[in-house]
GROMACS .gro file of N, CA, C and O in nm:
model
  372
    1LYS      N    1  -3.371   0.867  -0.180
    1LYS     CA    2  -3.366   0.915  -0.042
    1LYS      C    3  -3.392   0.798   0.051
    1LYS      O    4  -3.489   0.725   0.033
    2LEU      N    5  -3.306   0.783   0.146
    2LEU     CA    6  -3.317   0.673   0.240
    2LEU      C    7  -3.349   0.728   0.377
    2LEU      O    8  -3.283   0.820   0.426
    3LEU      N    9  -3.453   0.674   0.437
    3LEU     CA   10  -3.487   0.712   0.575
    3LEU      C   11  -3.433   0.605   0.668
    3LEU      O   12  -3.456   0.486   0.647
    4PHE      N   13  -3.365   0.649   0.769
    4PHE     CA   14  -3.304   0.554   0.862
    4PHE      C   15  -3.332   0.597   1.004
    4PHE      O   16  -3.309   0.711   1.041
    5GLU      N   17  -3.384   0.504   1.082
    5GLU     CA   18  -3.402   0.527   1.225
    5GLU      C   19  -3.313   0.428   1.298
    5GLU      O   20  -3.328   0.308   1.283
    6ALA      N   21  -3.223   0.482   1.374
    6ALA     CA   22  -3.129   0.396   1.447
    6ALA      C   23  -3.202   0.322   1.559
    6ALA      O   24  -3.294   0.377   1.620
    7PRO      N   25  -3.160   0.199   1.586
    7PRO     CA   26  -3.219   0.127   1.699
    7PRO      C   27  -3.182   0.197   1.829
    7PRO      O   28  -3.069   0.238   1.847
    8GLN      N   29  -3.279   0.213   1.916
    8GLN     CA   30  -3.256   0.281   2.042
    8GLN      C   31  -3.245   0.177   2.154
    8GLN      O   32  -3.325   0.084   2.161
    9PHE      N   33  -3.148   0.196   2.240
    9PHE     CA   34  -3.124   0.104   2.350
    9PHE      C   35  -3.122   0.181   2.481
    9PHE      O   36  -3.107   0.303   2.482
   10ASP      N   37  -3.132   0.107   2.589
   10ASP     CA   38  -3.127   0.166   2.722
   10ASP      C   39  -2.989   0.229   2.745
   10ASP      O   40  -2.886   0.167   2.720
   11LYS      N   41  -2.987   0.353   2.788
   11LYS     CA   42  -2.862   0.428   2.805
   11LYS      C   43  -2.769   0.362   2.907
   11LYS      O   44  -2.647   0.362   2.890
   12LYS      N   45  -2.826   0.305   3.010
   12LYS     CA   46  -2.743   0.240   3.113
   12LYS      C   47  -2.667   0.121   3.054
   12LYS      O   48  -2.547   0.105   3.079
   13ILE      N   49  -2.735   0.043   2.973
   13ILE     CA   50  -2.671  -0.072   2.909
   13ILE      C   51  -2.565  -0.024   2.809
   13ILE      O   52  -2.455  -0.079   2.802
   14LEU      N   53  -2.598   0.081   2.735
   14LEU     CA   54  -2.503   0.133   2.638
   14LEU      C   55  -2.377   0.188   2.704
   14LEU      O   56  -2.267   0.172   2.651
   15HIS      N   57  -2.391   0.251   2.820
   15HIS     CA   58  -2.273   0.299   2.892
   15HIS      C   59  -2.185   0.181   2.932
   15HIS      O   60  -2.062   0.189   2.922
   16HIS      N   61  -2.247   0.072   2.976
   16HIS     CA   62  -2.171  -0.047   3.014
   16HIS      C   63  -2.097  -0.103   2.892
   16HIS      O   64  -1.978  -0.134   2.899
   17VAL      N   65  -2.167  -0.114   2.779
   17VAL     CA   66  -2.107  -0.167   2.657
   17VAL      C   67  -1.994  -0.077   2.609
   17VAL      O   68  -1.886  -0.124   2.572
   18TYR      N   69  -2.018   0.053   2.612
   18TYR     CA   70  -1.918   0.150   2.568
   18TYR      C   71  -1.792   0.140   2.654
   18TYR      O   72  -1.680   0.138   2.602
   19ASN      N   73  -1.809   0.133   2.785
   19ASN     CA   74  -1.694   0.122   2.875
   19ASN      C   75  -1.620  -0.010   2.855
   19ASN      O   76  -1.496  -0.012   2.860
   20THR      N   77  -1.693  -0.117   2.831
   20THR     CA   78  -1.630  -0.247   2.804
   20THR      C   79  -1.547  -0.240   2.676
   20THR      O   80  -1.434  -0.290   2.672
   21ASN      N   81  -1.602  -0.177   2.573
   21ASN     CA   82  -1.527  -0.160   2.448
   21ASN      C   83  -1.400  -0.079   2.470
   21ASN      O   84  -1.295  -0.111   2.414
   22ASN      N   85  -1.409   0.027   2.550
   22ASN     CA   86  -1.292   0.109   2.577
   22ASN      C   87  -1.184   0.030   2.650
   22ASN      O   88  -1.065   0.047   2.623
   23ILE      N   89  -1.224  -0.057   2.741
   23ILE     CA   90  -1.128  -0.141   2.813
   23ILE      C   91  -1.060  -0.238   2.716
   23ILE      O   92  -0.938  -0.257   2.720
   24LEU      N   93  -1.139  -0.298   2.626
   24LEU     CA   94  -1.082  -0.388   2.525
   24LEU      C   95  -0.983  -0.315   2.436
   24LEU      O   96  -0.875  -0.368   2.405
   25LEU      N   97  -1.018  -0.194   2.396
   25LEU     CA   98  -0.929  -0.115   2.312
   25LEU      C   99  -0.797  -0.085   2.385
   25LEU      O  100  -0.689  -0.097   2.326
   26GLU      N  101  -0.805  -0.051   2.511
   26GLU     CA  102  -0.684  -0.026   2.589
   26GLU      C  103  -0.597  -0.151   2.599
   26GLU      O  104  -0.475  -0.144   2.592
   27LYS      N  105  -0.661  -0.268   2.617
   27LYS     CA  106  -0.585  -0.393   2.625
   27LYS      C  107  -0.515  -0.421   2.492
   27LYS      O  108  -0.401  -0.468   2.490
   28LEU      N  109  -0.584  -0.393   2.381
   28LEU     CA  110  -0.521  -0.412   2.251
   28LEU      C  111  -0.402  -0.318   2.233
   28LEU      O  112  -0.297  -0.357   2.183
   29LYS      N  113  -0.419  -0.193   2.275
   29LYS     CA  114  -0.311  -0.095   2.264
   29LYS      C  115  -0.189  -0.138   2.345
   29LYS      O  116  -0.076  -0.118   2.302
   30ASN      N  117  -0.214  -0.194   2.463
   30ASN     CA  118  -0.105  -0.233   2.551
   30ASN      C  119  -0.049  -0.371   2.520
   30ASN      O  120   0.044  -0.416   2.586
   31GLY      N  121  -0.108  -0.441   2.424
   31GLY     CA  122  -0.060  -0.573   2.386
   31GLY      C  123  -0.091  -0.681   2.488
   31GLY      O  124  -0.025  -0.784   2.491
   32GLN      N  125  -0.193  -0.659   2.570
   32GLN     CA  126  -0.230  -0.758   2.671
   32GLN      C  127  -0.307  -0.873   2.607
   32GLN      O  128  -0.375  -0.857   2.507
   33LYS      N  129  -0.295  -0.989   2.668
   33LYS     CA  130  -0.366  -1.109   2.621
   33LYS      C  131  -0.513  -1.098   2.659
   33LYS      O  132  -0.546  -1.055   2.769
   34LEU      N  133  -0.601  -1.139   2.567
   34LEU     CA  134  -0.744  -1.137   2.591
   34LEU      C  135  -0.792  -1.278   2.626
   34LEU      O  136  -0.746  -1.376   2.568
   35ASN      N  137  -0.885  -1.286   2.722
   35ASN     CA  138  -0.944  -1.417   2.752
   35ASN      C  139  -1.053  -1.446   2.649
   35ASN      O  140  -1.083  -1.365   2.563
   36SER      N  141  -1.115  -1.563   2.658
   36SER     CA  142  -1.211  -1.605   2.555
   36SER      C  143  -1.334  -1.514   2.551
   36SER      O  144  -1.387  -1.486   2.443
   37ASN      N  145  -1.380  -1.468   2.665
   37ASN     CA  146  -1.495  -1.376   2.667
   37ASN      C  147  -1.459  -1.243   2.602
   37ASN      O  148  -1.539  -1.186   2.527
   38GLU      N  149  -1.341  -1.195   2.629
   38GLU     CA  150  -1.297  -1.069   2.570
   38GLU      C  151  -1.278  -1.082   2.419
   38GLU      O  152  -1.308  -0.989   2.344
   39GLU      N  153  -1.231  -1.199   2.374
   39GLU     CA  154  -1.217  -1.222   2.231
   39GLU      C  155  -1.353  -1.218   2.162
   39GLU      O  156  -1.366  -1.164   2.052
   40GLN      N  157  -1.454  -1.275   2.227
   40GLN     CA  158  -1.589  -1.270   2.171
   40GLN      C  159  -1.642  -1.127   2.169
   40GLN      O  160  -1.703  -1.084   2.072
   41ASP      N  161  -1.616  -1.052   2.276
   41ASP     CA  162  -1.656  -0.912   2.280
   41ASP      C  163  -1.584  -0.831   2.173
   41ASP      O  164  -1.641  -0.737   2.117
   42LEU      N  165  -1.460  -0.868   2.144
   42LEU     CA  166  -1.383  -0.796   2.043
   42LEU      C  167  -1.447  -0.811   1.905
   42LEU      O  168  -1.446  -0.717   1.826
   43LEU      N  169  -1.507  -0.927   1.877
   43LEU     CA  170  -1.576  -0.946   1.750
   43LEU      C  171  -1.694  -0.851   1.738
   43LEU      O  172  -1.730  -0.809   1.628
   44ASN      N  173  -1.755  -0.816   1.850
   44ASN     CA  174  -1.871  -0.728   1.849
   44ASN      C  175  -1.833  -0.581   1.863
   44ASN      O  176  -1.919  -0.494   1.852
   45LEU      N  177  -1.706  -0.552   1.889
   45LEU     CA  178  -1.662  -0.415   1.915
   45LEU      C  179  -1.701  -0.316   1.805
   45LEU      O  180  -1.759  -0.212   1.835
   46PRO      N  181  -1.675  -0.344   1.677
   46PRO     CA  182  -1.712  -0.246   1.575
   46PRO      C  183  -1.863  -0.217   1.572
   46PRO      O  184  -1.906  -0.103   1.564
   47GLU      N  185  -1.942  -0.322   1.581
   47GLU     CA  186  -2.088  -0.306   1.577
   47GLU      C  187  -2.139  -0.231   1.699
   47GLU      O  188  -2.227  -0.144   1.686
   48THR      N  189  -2.085  -0.263   1.815
   48THR     CA  190  -2.136  -0.197   1.935
   48THR      C  191  -2.093  -0.051   1.942
   48THR      O  192  -2.169   0.034   1.989
   49TYR      N  193  -1.974  -0.019   1.893
   49TYR     CA  194  -1.936   0.123   1.883
   49TYR      C  195  -2.031   0.197   1.788
   49TYR      O  196  -2.070   0.311   1.814
   50LEU      N  197  -2.068   0.133   1.678
   50LEU     CA  198  -2.160   0.195   1.584
   50LEU      C  199  -2.297   0.218   1.647
   50LEU      O  200  -2.357   0.325   1.632
   51ILE      N  201  -2.346   0.120   1.719
   51ILE     CA  202  -2.474   0.135   1.789
   51ILE      C  203  -2.466   0.247   1.891
   51ILE      O  204  -2.559   0.328   1.904
   52CYS      N  205  -2.356   0.253   1.963
   52CYS     CA  206  -2.338   0.363   2.060
   52CYS      C  207  -2.340   0.497   1.989
   52CYS      O  208  -2.402   0.592   2.036
   53TYR      N  209  -2.274   0.506   1.875
   53TYR     CA  210  -2.272   0.631   1.798
   53TYR      C  211  -2.414   0.670   1.756
   53TYR      O  212  -2.452   0.787   1.766
   54PHE      N  213  -2.492   0.574   1.710
   54PHE     CA  214  -2.630   0.602   1.669
   54PHE      C  215  -2.718   0.643   1.787
   54PHE      O  216  -2.823   0.702   1.767
   55ASN      N  217  -2.673   0.612   1.908
   55ASN     CA  218  -2.747   0.650   2.028
   55ASN      C  219  -2.680   0.767   2.099
   55ASN      O  220  -2.684   0.779   2.221
   56LEU      N  221  -2.616   0.852   2.020
   56LEU     CA  222  -2.562   0.982   2.064
   56LEU      C  223  -2.438   0.974   2.152
   56LEU      O  224  -2.411   1.066   2.229
   57PHE      N  225  -2.360   0.869   2.139
   57PHE     CA  226  -2.226   0.864   2.198
   57PHE      C  227  -2.132   0.910   2.087
   57PHE      O  228  -2.074   0.829   2.015
   58HIS      N  229  -2.118   1.039   2.070
   58HIS     CA  230  -2.050   1.094   1.953
   58HIS      C  231  -1.902   1.055   1.943
   58HIS      O  232  -1.849   1.045   1.833
   59ASP      N  233  -1.836   1.032   2.055
   59ASP     CA  234  -1.695   0.995   2.047
   59ASP      C  235  -1.674   0.846   2.021
   59ASP      O  236  -1.561   0.801   2.009
   60ALA      N  237  -1.782   0.770   2.007
   60ALA     CA  238  -1.770   0.627   1.978
   60ALA      C  239  -1.706   0.605   1.840
   60ALA      O  240  -1.627   0.512   1.822
   61ILE      N  241  -1.735   0.692   1.745
   61ILE     CA  242  -1.675   0.679   1.612
   61ILE      C  243  -1.526   0.708   1.618
   61ILE      O  244  -1.446   0.644   1.551
   62ASP      N  245  -1.487   0.805   1.701
   62ASP     CA  246  -1.344   0.834   1.717
   62ASP      C  247  -1.272   0.712   1.775
   62ASP      O  248  -1.162   0.677   1.732
   63LYS      N  249  -1.335   0.648   1.872
   63LYS     CA  250  -1.277   0.527   1.932
   63LYS      C  251  -1.268   0.415   1.829
   63LYS      O  252  -1.170   0.340   1.825
   64LEU      N  253  -1.373   0.403   1.746
   64LEU     CA  254  -1.372   0.300   1.642
   64LEU      C  255  -1.259   0.323   1.544
   64LEU      O  256  -1.186   0.231   1.508
   65ASN      N  257  -1.241   0.447   1.502
   65ASN     CA  258  -1.131   0.479   1.411
   65ASN      C  259  -0.995   0.458   1.477
   65ASN      O  260  -0.899   0.415   1.412
   66GLU      N  261  -0.988   0.485   1.605
   66GLU     CA  262  -0.864   0.463   1.681
   66GLU      C  263  -0.831   0.313   1.688
   66GLU      O  264  -0.714   0.274   1.691
   67ALA      N  265  -0.934   0.230   1.688
   67ALA     CA  266  -0.915   0.085   1.700
   67ALA      C  267  -0.870   0.019   1.570
   67ALA      O  268  -0.822  -0.094   1.572
   68LYS      N  269  -0.884   0.089   1.457
   68LYS     CA  270  -0.856   0.028   1.326
   68LYS      C  271  -0.723  -0.046   1.318
   68LYS      O  272  -0.721  -0.164   1.282
   69PRO      N  273  -0.610   0.018   1.348
   69PRO     CA  274  -0.483  -0.055   1.331
   69PRO      C  275  -0.470  -0.175   1.425
   69PRO      O  276  -0.407  -0.275   1.390
   70PHE      N  277  -0.532  -0.166   1.542
   70PHE     CA  278  -0.523  -0.276   1.638
   70PHE      C  279  -0.611  -0.393   1.596
   70PHE      O  280  -0.573  -0.509   1.613
   71LEU      N  281  -0.728  -0.363   1.540
   71LEU     CA  282  -0.815  -0.469   1.489
   71LEU      C  283  -0.752  -0.537   1.369
   71LEU      O  284  -0.760  -0.658   1.353
   72LYS      N  285  -0.687  -0.457   1.284
   72LYS     CA  286  -0.622  -0.512   1.165
   72LYS      C  287  -0.507  -0.604   1.206
   72LYS      O  288  -0.489  -0.712   1.147
   73ALA      N  289  -0.432  -0.564   1.307
   73ALA     CA  290  -0.320  -0.646   1.352
   73ALA      C  291  -0.366  -0.769   1.429
   73ALA      O  292  -0.296  -0.870   1.432
   74TYR      N  293  -0.484  -0.761   1.490
   74TYR     CA  294  -0.530  -0.873   1.574
   74TYR      C  295  -0.562  -0.995   1.489
   74TYR      O  296  -0.508  -1.102   1.511
   75ASN      N  297  -0.656  -0.980   1.395
   75ASN     CA  298  -0.681  -1.086   1.297
   75ASN      C  299  -0.772  -1.035   1.186
   75ASN      O  300  -0.831  -0.927   1.196
   76GLU      N  301  -0.781  -1.111   1.081
   76GLU     CA  302  -0.854  -1.068   0.962
   76GLU      C  303  -1.005  -1.059   0.988
   76GLU      O  304  -1.072  -0.971   0.934
   77GLU      N  305  -1.058  -1.148   1.069
   77GLU     CA  306  -1.203  -1.149   1.096
   77GLU      C  307  -1.248  -1.020   1.164
   77GLU      O  308  -1.348  -0.959   1.123
   78THR      N  309  -1.175  -0.977   1.265
   78THR     CA  310  -1.214  -0.853   1.334
   78THR      C  311  -1.198  -0.732   1.242
   78THR      O  312  -1.281  -0.641   1.246
   79TYR      N  313  -1.097  -0.734   1.159
   79TYR     CA  314  -1.077  -0.622   1.066
   79TYR      C  315  -1.187  -0.619   0.960
   79TYR      O  316  -1.234  -0.512   0.922
   80THR      N  317  -1.231  -0.734   0.914
   80THR     CA  318  -1.341  -0.741   0.818
   80THR      C  319  -1.469  -0.685   0.880
   80THR      O  320  -1.542  -0.610   0.815
   81LEU      N  321  -1.494  -0.716   1.006
   81LEU     CA  322  -1.611  -0.661   1.075
   81LEU      C  323  -1.600  -0.510   1.089
   81LEU      O  324  -1.699  -0.437   1.077
   82TYR      N  325  -1.479  -0.462   1.111
   82TYR     CA  326  -1.456  -0.317   1.118
   82TYR      C  327  -1.491  -0.252   0.983
   82TYR      O  328  -1.560  -0.150   0.978
   83LYS      N  329  -1.444  -0.312   0.874
   83LYS     CA  330  -1.469  -0.255   0.741
   83LYS      C  331  -1.619  -0.256   0.709
   83LYS      O  332  -1.670  -0.160   0.650
   84GLU      N  333  -1.691  -0.361   0.748
   84GLU     CA  334  -1.835  -0.366   0.726
   84GLU      C  335  -1.906  -0.256   0.804
   84GLU      O  336  -2.000  -0.195   0.753
   85THR      N  337  -1.859  -0.230   0.924
   85THR     CA  338  -1.917  -0.123   1.006
   85THR      C  339  -1.894   0.012   0.940
   85THR      O  340  -1.984   0.097   0.937
   86GLN      N  341  -1.777   0.033   0.884
   86GLN     CA  342  -1.748   0.158   0.815
   86GLN      C  343  -1.838   0.175   0.692
   86GLN      O  344  -1.882   0.286   0.662
   87ARG      N  345  -1.865   0.065   0.622
   87ARG     CA  346  -1.955   0.072   0.506
   87ARG      C  347  -2.095   0.115   0.548
   87ARG      O  348  -2.159   0.196   0.482
   88ILE      N  349  -2.142   0.058   0.658
   88ILE     CA  350  -2.274   0.095   0.710
   88ILE      C  351  -2.276   0.244   0.744
   88ILE      O  352  -2.372   0.314   0.709
   89LEU      N  353  -2.174   0.289   0.810
   89LEU     CA  354  -2.167   0.431   0.849
   89LEU      C  355  -2.170   0.523   0.726
   89LEU      O  356  -2.240   0.623   0.725
   90ARG      N  357  -2.097   0.486   0.623
   90ARG     CA  358  -2.096   0.567   0.500
   90ARG      C  359  -2.234   0.570   0.434
   90ARG      O  360  -2.278   0.673   0.385
   91LYS      N  361  -2.303   0.457   0.435
   91LYS     CA  362  -2.436   0.451   0.373
   91LYS      C  363  -2.538   0.530   0.452
   91LYS      O  364  -2.627   0.592   0.394
   92VAL      N  365  -2.525   0.532   0.584
   92VAL     CA  366  -2.619   0.606   0.667
   92VAL      C  367  -2.599   0.755   0.652
   92VAL      O  368  -2.695   0.833   0.654
   93LYS      N  369  -2.475   0.798   0.633
   93LYS     CA  370  -2.449   0.941   0.615
   93LYS      C  371  -2.515   0.988   0.489
   93LYS      O  372  -2.567   1.087   0.471
   0.00000   0.00000   0.00000
């Protein structure tokens, strides 16, 4: 039996992070070019969606799953981070 307590963050900051992730996802869907800051944020996208989910943003997992094909097409590093996030989610369940 594994006990897990998710890290808790300030809701205001999480809303900002969640909205930023949603904007990045929309840019990926539309095939728009990302600047260097957005590329760095994209590397953190799977992890931050997971943190949002653990902090009761229930649709964050849906957004993460929606991002899968776009992360896979973007590059291998972002897709690997996505897969690691999915492994964490499976272990926590």
